[in-house]
PDB file of C-alpha atoms in Angstrom:
ATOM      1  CA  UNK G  59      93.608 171.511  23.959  1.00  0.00           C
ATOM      2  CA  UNK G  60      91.304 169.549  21.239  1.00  0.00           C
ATOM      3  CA  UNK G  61      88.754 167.338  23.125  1.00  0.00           C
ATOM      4  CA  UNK G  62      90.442 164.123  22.307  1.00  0.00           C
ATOM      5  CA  UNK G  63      93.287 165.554  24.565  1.00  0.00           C
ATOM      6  CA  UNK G  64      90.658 166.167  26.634  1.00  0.00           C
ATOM      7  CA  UNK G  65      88.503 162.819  26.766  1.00  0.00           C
ATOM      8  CA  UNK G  66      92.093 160.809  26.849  1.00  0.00           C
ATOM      9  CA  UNK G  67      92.541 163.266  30.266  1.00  0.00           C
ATOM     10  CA  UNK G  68      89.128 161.636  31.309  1.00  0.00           C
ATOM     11  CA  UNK G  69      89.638 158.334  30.690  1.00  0.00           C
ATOM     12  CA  UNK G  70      93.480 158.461  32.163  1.00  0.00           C
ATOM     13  CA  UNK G  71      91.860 159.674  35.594  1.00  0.00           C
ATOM     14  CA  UNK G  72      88.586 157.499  36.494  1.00  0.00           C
ATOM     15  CA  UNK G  73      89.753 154.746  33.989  1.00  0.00           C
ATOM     16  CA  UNK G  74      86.717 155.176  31.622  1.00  0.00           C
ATOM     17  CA  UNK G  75      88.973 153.287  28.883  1.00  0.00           C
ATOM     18  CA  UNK G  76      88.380 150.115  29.490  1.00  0.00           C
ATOM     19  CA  UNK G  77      86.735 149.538  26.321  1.00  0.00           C
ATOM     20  CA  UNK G  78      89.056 150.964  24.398  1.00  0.00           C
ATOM     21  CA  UNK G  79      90.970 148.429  21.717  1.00  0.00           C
ATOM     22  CA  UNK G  80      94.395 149.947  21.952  1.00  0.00           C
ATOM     23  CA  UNK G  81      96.787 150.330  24.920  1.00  0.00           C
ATOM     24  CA  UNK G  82      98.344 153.499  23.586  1.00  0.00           C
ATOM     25  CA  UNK G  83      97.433 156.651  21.977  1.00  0.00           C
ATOM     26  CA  UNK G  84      99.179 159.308  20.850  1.00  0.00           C
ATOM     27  CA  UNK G  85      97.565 162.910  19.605  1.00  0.00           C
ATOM     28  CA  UNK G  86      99.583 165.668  17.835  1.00  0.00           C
ATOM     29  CA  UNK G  87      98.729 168.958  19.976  1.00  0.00           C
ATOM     30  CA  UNK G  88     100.718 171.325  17.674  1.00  0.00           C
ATOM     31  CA  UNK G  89     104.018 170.981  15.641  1.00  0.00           C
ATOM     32  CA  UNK G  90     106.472 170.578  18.682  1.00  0.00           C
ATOM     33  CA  UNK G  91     103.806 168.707  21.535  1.00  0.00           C
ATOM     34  CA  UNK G  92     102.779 165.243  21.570  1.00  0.00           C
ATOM     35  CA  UNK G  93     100.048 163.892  24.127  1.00  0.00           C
ATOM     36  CA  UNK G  94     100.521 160.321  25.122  1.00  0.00           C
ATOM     37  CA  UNK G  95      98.288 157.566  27.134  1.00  0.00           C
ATOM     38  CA  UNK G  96      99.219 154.147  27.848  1.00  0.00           C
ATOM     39  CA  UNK G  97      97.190 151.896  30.218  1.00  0.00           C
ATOM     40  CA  UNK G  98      98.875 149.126  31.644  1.00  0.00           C
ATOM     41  CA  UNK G  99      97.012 146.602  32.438  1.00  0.00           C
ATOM     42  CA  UNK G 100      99.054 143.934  34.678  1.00  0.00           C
ATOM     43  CA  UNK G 101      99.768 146.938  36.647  1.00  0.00           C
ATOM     44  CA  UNK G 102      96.829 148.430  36.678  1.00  0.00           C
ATOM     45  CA  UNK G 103      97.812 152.427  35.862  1.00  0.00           C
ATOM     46  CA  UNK G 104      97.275 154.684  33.667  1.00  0.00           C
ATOM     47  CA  UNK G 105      99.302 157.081  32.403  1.00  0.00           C
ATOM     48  CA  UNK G 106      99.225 160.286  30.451  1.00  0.00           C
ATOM     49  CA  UNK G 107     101.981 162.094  29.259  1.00  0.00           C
ATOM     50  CA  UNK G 108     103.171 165.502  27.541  1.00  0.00           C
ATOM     51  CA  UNK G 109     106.114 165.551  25.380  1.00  0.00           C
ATOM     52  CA  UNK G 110     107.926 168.422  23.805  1.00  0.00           C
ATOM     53  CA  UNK G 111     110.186 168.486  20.840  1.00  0.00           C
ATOM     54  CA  UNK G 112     113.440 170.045  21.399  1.00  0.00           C
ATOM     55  CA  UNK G 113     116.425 169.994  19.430  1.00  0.00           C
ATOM     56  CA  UNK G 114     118.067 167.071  20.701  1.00  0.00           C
ATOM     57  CA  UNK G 115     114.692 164.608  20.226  1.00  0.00           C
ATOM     58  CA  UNK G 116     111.496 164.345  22.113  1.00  0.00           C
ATOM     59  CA  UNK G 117     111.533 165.677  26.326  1.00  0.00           C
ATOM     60  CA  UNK G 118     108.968 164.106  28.803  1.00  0.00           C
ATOM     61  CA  UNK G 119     107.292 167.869  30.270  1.00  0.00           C
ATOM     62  CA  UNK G 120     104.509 166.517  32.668  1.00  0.00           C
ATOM     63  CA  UNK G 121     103.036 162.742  33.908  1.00  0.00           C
ATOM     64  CA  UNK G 122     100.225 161.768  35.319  1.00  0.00           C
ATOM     65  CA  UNK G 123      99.576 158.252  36.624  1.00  0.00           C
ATOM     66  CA  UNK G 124      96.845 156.696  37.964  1.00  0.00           C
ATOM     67  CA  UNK G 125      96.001 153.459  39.372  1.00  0.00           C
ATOM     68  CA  UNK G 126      92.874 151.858  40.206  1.00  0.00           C
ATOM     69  CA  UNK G 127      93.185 152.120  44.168  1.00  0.00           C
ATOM     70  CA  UNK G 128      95.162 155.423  43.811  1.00  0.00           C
ATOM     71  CA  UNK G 129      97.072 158.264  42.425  1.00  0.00           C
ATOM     72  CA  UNK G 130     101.270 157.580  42.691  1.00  0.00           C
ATOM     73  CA  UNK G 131     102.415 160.271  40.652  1.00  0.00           C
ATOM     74  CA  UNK G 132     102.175 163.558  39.671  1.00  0.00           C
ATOM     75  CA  UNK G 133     104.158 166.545  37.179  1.00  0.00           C
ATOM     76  CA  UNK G 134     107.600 166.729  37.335  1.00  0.00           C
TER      77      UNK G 134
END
């Protein structure tokens, strides 16, 4: 995983991105697997997402959200 992934991972989990200017990121792991973050602010989560390409569009593979008090979600 490139260390973007990795520092997106980071930030997703103890909410290090608070600085950030964008609400959404996406980074290209390889030519079928997209890494996603959003951070949601009224709600307070965070969210990080795998997606895989397959040959009907783009699949959701794993999610991990976080809020600030707690985690409510894990893989599926």
């Amino acid at each position: 995983m490139p260390m973007l992934a990795l520092l997106l991972l980071y930030a997703a989990v103890l909410g290090g991105d608070e600085t950030l200017p964008v609400a959404h990121v996406q980074v290209r792991l390889g030519q079928d697997s997209v890494l996603c973050w959003e951070r949601n602010t009224t709600q307070r989560t965070r969210t990080l997402g795998l997606w895989r390409q397959t040959d009907g569009g783009w699949q959701l593979q794993h999610r991990l959200r976080v809020s600030s008090a707690r985690m409510l979600s894990s893989s599926q």
